[in-house]
Coordinates of C-alpha atoms in Angstrom, one line a residue:
X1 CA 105.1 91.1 71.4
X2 CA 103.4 95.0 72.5
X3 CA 104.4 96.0 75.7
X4 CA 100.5 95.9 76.3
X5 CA 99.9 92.0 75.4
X6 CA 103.1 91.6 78.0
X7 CA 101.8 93.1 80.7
X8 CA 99.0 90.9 79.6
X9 CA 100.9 87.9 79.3
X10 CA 102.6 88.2 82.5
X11 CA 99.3 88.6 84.5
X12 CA 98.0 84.9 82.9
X13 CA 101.0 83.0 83.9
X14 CA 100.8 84.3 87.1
X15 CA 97.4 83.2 87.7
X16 CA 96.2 86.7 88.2
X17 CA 93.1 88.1 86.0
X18 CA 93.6 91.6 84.3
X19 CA 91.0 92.2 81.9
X20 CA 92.6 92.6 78.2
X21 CA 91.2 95.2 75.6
X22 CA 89.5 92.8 74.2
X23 CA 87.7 90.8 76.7
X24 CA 86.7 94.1 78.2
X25 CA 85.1 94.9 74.3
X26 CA 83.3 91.9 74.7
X27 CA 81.6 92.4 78.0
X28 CA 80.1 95.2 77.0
X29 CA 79.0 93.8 73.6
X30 CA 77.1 91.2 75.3
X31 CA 73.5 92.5 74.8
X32 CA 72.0 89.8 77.5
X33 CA 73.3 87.3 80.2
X34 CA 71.9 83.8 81.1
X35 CA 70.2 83.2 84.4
X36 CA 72.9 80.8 85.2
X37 CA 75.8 83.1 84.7
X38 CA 74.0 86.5 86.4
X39 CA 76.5 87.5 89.2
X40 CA 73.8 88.6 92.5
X41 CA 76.1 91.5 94.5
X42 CA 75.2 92.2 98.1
X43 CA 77.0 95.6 99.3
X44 CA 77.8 96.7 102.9
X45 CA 78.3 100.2 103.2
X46 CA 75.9 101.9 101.0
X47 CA 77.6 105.6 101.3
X48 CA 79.2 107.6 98.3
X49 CA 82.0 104.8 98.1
X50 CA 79.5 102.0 98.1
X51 CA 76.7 103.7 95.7
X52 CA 79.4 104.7 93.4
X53 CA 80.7 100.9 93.3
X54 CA 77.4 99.8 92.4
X55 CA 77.1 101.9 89.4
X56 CA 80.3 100.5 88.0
X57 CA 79.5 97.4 88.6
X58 CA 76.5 97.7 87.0
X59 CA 78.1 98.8 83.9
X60 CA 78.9 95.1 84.1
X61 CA 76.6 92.9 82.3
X62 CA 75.1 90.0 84.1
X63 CA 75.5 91.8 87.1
X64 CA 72.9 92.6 89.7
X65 CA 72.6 94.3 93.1
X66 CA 70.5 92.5 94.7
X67 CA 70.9 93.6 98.5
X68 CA 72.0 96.6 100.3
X69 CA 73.6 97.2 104.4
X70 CA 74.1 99.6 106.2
X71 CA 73.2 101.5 109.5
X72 CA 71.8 105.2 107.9
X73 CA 68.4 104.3 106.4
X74 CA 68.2 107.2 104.2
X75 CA 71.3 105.4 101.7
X76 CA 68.8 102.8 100.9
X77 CA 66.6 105.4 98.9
X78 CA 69.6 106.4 97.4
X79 CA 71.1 102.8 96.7
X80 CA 67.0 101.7 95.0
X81 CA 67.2 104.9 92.3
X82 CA 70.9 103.4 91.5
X83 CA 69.9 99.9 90.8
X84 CA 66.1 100.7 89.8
X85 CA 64.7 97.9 92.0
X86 CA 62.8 97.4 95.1
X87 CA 66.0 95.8 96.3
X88 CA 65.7 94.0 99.4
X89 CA 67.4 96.1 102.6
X90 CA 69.5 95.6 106.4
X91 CA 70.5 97.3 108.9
X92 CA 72.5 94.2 110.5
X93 CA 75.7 93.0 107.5
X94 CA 75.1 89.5 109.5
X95 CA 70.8 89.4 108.5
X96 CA 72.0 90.2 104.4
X97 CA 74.6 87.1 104.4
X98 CA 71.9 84.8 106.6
X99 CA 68.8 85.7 104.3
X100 CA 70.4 87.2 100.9
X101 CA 71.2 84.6 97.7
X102 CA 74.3 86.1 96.6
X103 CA 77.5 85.2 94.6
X104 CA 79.8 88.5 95.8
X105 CA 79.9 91.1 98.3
X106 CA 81.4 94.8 97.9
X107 CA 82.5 96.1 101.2
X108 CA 82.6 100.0 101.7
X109 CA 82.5 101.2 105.3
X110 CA 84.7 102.5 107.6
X111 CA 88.4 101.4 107.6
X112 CA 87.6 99.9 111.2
X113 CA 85.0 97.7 109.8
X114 CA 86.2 96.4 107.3
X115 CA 87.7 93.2 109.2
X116 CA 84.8 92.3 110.5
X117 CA 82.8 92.8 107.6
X118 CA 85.3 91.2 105.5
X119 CA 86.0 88.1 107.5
X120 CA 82.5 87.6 107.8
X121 CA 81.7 87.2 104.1
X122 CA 84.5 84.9 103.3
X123 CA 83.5 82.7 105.6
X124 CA 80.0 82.7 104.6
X125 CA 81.5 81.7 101.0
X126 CA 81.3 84.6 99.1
X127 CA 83.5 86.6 96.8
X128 CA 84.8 90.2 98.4
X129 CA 85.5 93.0 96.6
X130 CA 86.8 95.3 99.4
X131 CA 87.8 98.9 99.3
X132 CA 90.9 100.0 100.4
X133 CA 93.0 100.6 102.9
X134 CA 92.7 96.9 103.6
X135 CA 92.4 97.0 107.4
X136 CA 92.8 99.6 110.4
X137 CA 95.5 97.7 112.1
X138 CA 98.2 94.8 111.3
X139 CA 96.3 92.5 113.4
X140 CA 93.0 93.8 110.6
X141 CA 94.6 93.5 107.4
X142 CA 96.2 89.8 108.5
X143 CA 92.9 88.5 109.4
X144 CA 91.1 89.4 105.9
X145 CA 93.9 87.8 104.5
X146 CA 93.9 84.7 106.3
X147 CA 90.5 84.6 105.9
X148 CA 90.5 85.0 101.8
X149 CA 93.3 82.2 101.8
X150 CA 91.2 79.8 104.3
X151 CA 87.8 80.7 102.3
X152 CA 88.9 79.6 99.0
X153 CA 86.9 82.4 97.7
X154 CA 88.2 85.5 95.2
X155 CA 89.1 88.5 97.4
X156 CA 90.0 91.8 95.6
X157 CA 91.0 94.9 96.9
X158 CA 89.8 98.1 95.3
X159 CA 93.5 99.5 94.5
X160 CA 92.1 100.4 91.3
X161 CA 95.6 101.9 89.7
X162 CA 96.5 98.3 89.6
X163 CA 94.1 98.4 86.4
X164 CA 94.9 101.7 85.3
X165 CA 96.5 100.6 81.3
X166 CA 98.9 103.8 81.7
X167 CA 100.3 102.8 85.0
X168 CA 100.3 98.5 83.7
X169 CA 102.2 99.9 80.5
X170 CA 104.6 102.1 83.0
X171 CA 105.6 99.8 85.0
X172 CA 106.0 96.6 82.0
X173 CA 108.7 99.4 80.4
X174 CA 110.3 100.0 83.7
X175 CA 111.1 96.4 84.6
X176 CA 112.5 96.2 80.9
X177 CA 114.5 98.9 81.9
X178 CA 113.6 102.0 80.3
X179 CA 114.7 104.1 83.1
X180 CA 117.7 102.2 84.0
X181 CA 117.4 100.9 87.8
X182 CA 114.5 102.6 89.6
X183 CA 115.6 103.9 93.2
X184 CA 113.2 106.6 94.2
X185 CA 109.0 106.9 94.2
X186 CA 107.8 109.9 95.4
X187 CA 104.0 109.8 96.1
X188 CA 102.0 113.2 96.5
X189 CA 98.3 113.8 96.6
X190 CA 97.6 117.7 97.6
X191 CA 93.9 119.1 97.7
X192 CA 92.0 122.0 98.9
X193 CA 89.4 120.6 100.4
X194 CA 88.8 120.0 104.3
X195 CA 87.3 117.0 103.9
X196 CA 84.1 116.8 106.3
X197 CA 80.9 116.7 105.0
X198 CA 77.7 118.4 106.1
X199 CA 76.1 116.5 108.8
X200 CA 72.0 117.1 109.1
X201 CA 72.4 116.3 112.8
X202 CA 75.0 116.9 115.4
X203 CA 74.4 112.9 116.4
X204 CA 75.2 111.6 112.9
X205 CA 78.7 113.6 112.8
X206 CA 81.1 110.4 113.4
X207 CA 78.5 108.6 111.3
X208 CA 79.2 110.9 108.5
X209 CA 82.5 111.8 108.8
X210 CA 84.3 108.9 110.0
X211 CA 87.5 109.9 108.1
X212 CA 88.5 112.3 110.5
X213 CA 88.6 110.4 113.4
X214 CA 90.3 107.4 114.7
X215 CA 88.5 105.3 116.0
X216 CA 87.3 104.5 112.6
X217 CA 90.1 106.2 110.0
X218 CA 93.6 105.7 109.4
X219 CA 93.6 109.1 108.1
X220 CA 95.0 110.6 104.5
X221 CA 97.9 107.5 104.1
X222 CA 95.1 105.0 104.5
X223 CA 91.9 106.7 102.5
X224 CA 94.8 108.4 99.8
X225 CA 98.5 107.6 100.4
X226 CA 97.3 103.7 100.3
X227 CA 97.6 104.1 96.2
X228 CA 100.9 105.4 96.1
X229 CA 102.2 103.0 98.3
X230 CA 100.7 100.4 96.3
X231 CA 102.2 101.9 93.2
X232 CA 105.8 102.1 95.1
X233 CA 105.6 97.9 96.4
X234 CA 104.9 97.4 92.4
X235 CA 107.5 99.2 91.5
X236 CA 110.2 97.5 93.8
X237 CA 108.4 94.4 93.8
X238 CA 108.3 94.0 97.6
X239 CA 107.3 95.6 100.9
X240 CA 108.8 98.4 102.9
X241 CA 111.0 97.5 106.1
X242 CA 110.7 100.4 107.9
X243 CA 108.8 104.5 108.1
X244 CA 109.3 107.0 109.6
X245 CA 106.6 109.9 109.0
X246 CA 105.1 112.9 110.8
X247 CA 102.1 115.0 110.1
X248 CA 100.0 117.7 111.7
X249 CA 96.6 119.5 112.1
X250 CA 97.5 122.3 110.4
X251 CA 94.9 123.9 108.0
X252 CA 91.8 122.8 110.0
X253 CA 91.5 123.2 113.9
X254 CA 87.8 122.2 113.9
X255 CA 87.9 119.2 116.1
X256 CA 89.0 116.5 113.8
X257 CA 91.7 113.7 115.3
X258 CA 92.7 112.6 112.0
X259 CA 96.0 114.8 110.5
X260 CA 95.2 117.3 107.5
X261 CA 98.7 116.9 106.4
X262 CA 101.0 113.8 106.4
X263 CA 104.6 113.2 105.4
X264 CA 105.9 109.8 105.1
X265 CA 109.0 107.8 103.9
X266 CA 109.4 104.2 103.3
X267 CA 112.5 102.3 102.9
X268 CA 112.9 99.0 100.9
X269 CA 114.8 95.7 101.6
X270 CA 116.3 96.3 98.2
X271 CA 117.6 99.9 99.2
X272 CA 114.3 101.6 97.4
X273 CA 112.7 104.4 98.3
X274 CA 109.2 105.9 98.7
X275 CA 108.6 109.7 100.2
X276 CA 104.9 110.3 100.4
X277 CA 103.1 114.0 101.2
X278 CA 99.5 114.4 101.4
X279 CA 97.8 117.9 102.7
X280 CA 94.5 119.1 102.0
X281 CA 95.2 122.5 102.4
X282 CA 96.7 123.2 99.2
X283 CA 96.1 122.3 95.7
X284 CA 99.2 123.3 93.9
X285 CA 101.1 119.6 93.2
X286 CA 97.6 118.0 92.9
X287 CA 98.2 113.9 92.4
X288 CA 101.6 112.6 91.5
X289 CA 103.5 109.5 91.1
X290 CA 107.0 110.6 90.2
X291 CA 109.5 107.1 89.6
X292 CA 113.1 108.3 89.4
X293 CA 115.3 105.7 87.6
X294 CA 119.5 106.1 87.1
X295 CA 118.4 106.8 83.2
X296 CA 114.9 108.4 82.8
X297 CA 111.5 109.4 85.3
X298 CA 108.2 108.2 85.1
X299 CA 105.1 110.7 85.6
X300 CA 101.9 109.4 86.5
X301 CA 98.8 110.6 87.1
X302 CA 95.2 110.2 88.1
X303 CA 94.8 110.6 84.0
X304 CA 97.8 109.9 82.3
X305 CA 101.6 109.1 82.4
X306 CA 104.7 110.0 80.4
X307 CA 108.4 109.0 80.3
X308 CA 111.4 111.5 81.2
X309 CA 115.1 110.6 80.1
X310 CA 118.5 111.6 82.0
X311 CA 120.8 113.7 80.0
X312 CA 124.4 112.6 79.6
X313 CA 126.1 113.4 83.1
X314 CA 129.1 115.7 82.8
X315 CA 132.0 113.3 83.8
X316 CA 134.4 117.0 85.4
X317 CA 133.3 119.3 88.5
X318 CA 132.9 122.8 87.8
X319 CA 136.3 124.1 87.7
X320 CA 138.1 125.5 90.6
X321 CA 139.3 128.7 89.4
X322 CA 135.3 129.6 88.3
X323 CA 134.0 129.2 91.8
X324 CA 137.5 131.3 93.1
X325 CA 136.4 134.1 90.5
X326 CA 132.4 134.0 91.7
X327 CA 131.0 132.8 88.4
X328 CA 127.4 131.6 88.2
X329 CA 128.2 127.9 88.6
X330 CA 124.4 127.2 88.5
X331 CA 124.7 128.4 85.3
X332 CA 127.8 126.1 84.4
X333 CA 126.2 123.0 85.7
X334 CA 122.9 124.0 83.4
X335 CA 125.0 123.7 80.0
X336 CA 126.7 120.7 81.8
X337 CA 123.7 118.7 81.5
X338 CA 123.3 118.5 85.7
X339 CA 120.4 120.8 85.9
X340 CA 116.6 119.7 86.0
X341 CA 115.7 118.9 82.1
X342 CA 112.7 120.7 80.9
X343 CA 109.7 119.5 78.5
X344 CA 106.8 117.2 77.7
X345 CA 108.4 113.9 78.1
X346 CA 107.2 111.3 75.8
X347 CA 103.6 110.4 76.7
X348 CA 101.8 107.0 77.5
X349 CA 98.8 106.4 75.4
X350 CA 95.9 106.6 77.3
X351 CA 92.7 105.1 76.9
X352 CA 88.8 106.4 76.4
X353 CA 85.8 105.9 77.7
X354 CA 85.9 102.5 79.9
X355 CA 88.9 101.3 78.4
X356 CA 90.8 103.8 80.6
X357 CA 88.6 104.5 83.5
X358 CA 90.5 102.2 86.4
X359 CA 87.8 102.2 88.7
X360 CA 85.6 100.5 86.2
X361 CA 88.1 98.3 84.8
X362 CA 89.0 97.0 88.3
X363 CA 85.0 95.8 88.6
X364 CA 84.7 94.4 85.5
X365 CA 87.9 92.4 86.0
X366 CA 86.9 90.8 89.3
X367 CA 83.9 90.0 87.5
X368 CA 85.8 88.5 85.0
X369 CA 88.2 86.5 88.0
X370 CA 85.1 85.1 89.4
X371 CA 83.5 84.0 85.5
X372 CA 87.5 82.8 84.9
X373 CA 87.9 81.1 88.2
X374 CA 91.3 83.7 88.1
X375 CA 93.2 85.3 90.9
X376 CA 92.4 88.6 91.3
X377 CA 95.3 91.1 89.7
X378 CA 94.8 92.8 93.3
X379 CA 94.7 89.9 95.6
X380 CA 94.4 90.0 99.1
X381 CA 98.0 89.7 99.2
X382 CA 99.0 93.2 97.2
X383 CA 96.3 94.1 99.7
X384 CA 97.7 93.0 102.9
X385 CA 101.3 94.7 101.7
X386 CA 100.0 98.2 101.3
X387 CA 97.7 97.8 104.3
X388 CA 100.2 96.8 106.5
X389 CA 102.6 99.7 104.8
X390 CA 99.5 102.4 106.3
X391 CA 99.5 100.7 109.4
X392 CA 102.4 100.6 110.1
X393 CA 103.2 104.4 108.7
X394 CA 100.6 105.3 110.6
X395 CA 102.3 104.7 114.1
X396 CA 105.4 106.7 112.8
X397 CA 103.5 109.7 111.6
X398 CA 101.7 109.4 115.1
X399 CA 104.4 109.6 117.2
X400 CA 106.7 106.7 117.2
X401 CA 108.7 108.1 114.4
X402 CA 110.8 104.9 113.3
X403 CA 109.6 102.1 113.0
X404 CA 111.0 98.4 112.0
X405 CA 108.3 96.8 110.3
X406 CA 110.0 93.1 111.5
X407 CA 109.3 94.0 115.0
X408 CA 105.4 94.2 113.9
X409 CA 105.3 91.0 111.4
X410 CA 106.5 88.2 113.5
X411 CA 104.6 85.6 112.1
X412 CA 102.3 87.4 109.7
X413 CA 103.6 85.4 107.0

């Protein structure tokens, strides 16, 4: 059996739907849908998030938009030209669920909303696709998850590397052991970029750029760092214990509560390790999922992925009498085999077109959950892990330093 039709595999007899090659050639094949199997989408939180969302989902056959939310009117112009439709259009979440004939919901507003947003539509019996970070707080992200349990509906969070074929196909070789036994993640995701956006009016700035403050954001581990910490629980196949972070307004001093620059390390039951780094001050390092391994590293990117192998280790020390006589024992170690190996690795095949976009390919499979009756891949549980994991980061990187995530999950399970 591929490594491919594994990973495959191992998703079905887990329950969990992860859209194969070729399902995914059929849904877009399919020149028309039934009535009876058309999927209606409400979506609450029609900003760039939300309108891009719909667009994917789109793509989708059999799907429709048929309802929009959210408090700036001016979005709903901007939702209609995206699904070509006079579609129907609230200002209050709770008047769409009441009035709206819908299968689904896609939730994308503010971090501090989304509990309340989320809970809602699971009770009112719908299907949730909801972006990430899965909630602001602990309390947050255990609520949408008790909800999505006690709702019997299909909750999906948009961790959308989950779908990514290059990262699947990574992590399949790693648990056969390609890297021998994986110890260290180390998660970066650098910009240049401050991150506000123009506001046309003074009133609508914490409208508009609810990311930089509080109230509403958990900041760059939550809206970026949320990914690699996914990435990292998949890889050690569990949840951190503990964090301990620290971060700073470094680059911008304009007024913003949220840090431009975060640094963050996890610690795993299993002795694992995750180190995470965002700052938007800087472009060099980009986005980077390095996965060291006693044998090989794994490179992954927002594009592709390749495998790196460990050299032989020298089994002697450099010798004594060399360091006595000043020799270049840098240079020693480097025909040793102990220095950093250089080169292309071996790369990951990666996919075209929608085959290996992950955004798209994490709509089409929840559609695909829902037509399936399936588990999402990205349940609410792989939700609730890395939401907890920001949370919880969160209060070390804002002041507390250390802290034991058992002193925070006393009865979350």
């Amino acid at each position: 059996m591929k490594r491919r039709d594994f990973v495959r595999a191992s998703a079905a007899a887990a329950g969990a739907s992860l859209i194969s090659s070729e399902a995914l050639a059929d849904m877009l094949a399919r020149s028309g849908t039934a009535p009876s199997d058309e999927l209606n989408v409400g979506v609450i939180g029609a900003g760039s998030r939300g309108r891009y969302m719909m667009r994917l989902f789109l793509r989708v056959p059999g799907v429709r938009v048929t309802a929009l939310c959210d408090v700036y009117e001016p979005r709903f112009a901007q939702g209609r030209e995206i699904t070509g439709e006079d579609t129907p259009v609230f200002t209050d979440y709770r008047d769409m669920l009441d009035s709206a004939e819908l299968d689904a919901v896609i939730v994308a507003t503010p971090l501090s909303f989304h509990a309340e947003h989320m809970v809602a539509s699971l009770e009112r019996g719908l299907h949730v696709y909801g972006e990430k970070a899965l909630g602001l707080t602990v309390d947050d992200c255990s609520a949408i998850r008790q909800a999505a349990r006690a709702s019997g509906r299909r909750f999906q969070t948009g961790l959308q590397y989950r779908y990514a074929p290059w990262y699947r196909e990574a992590i399949d070789r790693i648990r056969d052991g390609e890297i021998g036994e994986v110890t260290h993640v180390y998660g970066y995701w650098h910009r240049n970029y401050n991150w506000r956006r123009p506001v046309p009016d003074p009133s609508l700035e914490r409208l508009i750029n609810w990311r930089l403050y509080r109230e509403y954001s958990g900041g760059l581990l939550a809206e970026l760092g949320s990914h690699q910490i996914d990435v990292a629980n998949w890889v050690f196949q569990e949840m951190p214990e503990s964090a301990v972070g620290t971060g700073g307004i470094t680059f911008y001093d304009d007024g913003r509560e949220t840090y431009d620059n975060v640094q963050a390390v996890f610690t795993y039951p299993g002795g694992g390790t995750h180190v995470f780094s965002s700052i938007i001050g800087n472009h060099y390092v980009g986005y980077q999922v390095n996965i060291y391994g006693t044998g090989g590293s794994v490179r992954l990117t927002l594009e592709d992925g390749a495998f790196y192998y460990e050299p032989a280790r020298a089994n002697s020390a450099v010798p004594e009498e060399l360091i006595e006589r000043g020799v270049n024992t840098s240079a020693t170690l480097a025909t040793s085999g102990d220095m950093p190996y250089r080169g292309p690795g071996r790369p990951i095949e990666t996919p075209e077109d929608e085959a290996g976009n992950p955004n798209f390919l994490a709509a089409a499979s929840f559609v695909e959950s829902l037509r399936n009756d399936q588990r999402p891949f990205a349940d609410e549980q792989v939700g609730w892990e890395s939401g907890v994991a920001v949370a919880l980061g969160n209060r070390a990187i804002r002041g507390e330093r250390f802290v034991d995530f058992a002193m925070h999950l006393e009865g979350s399970e």
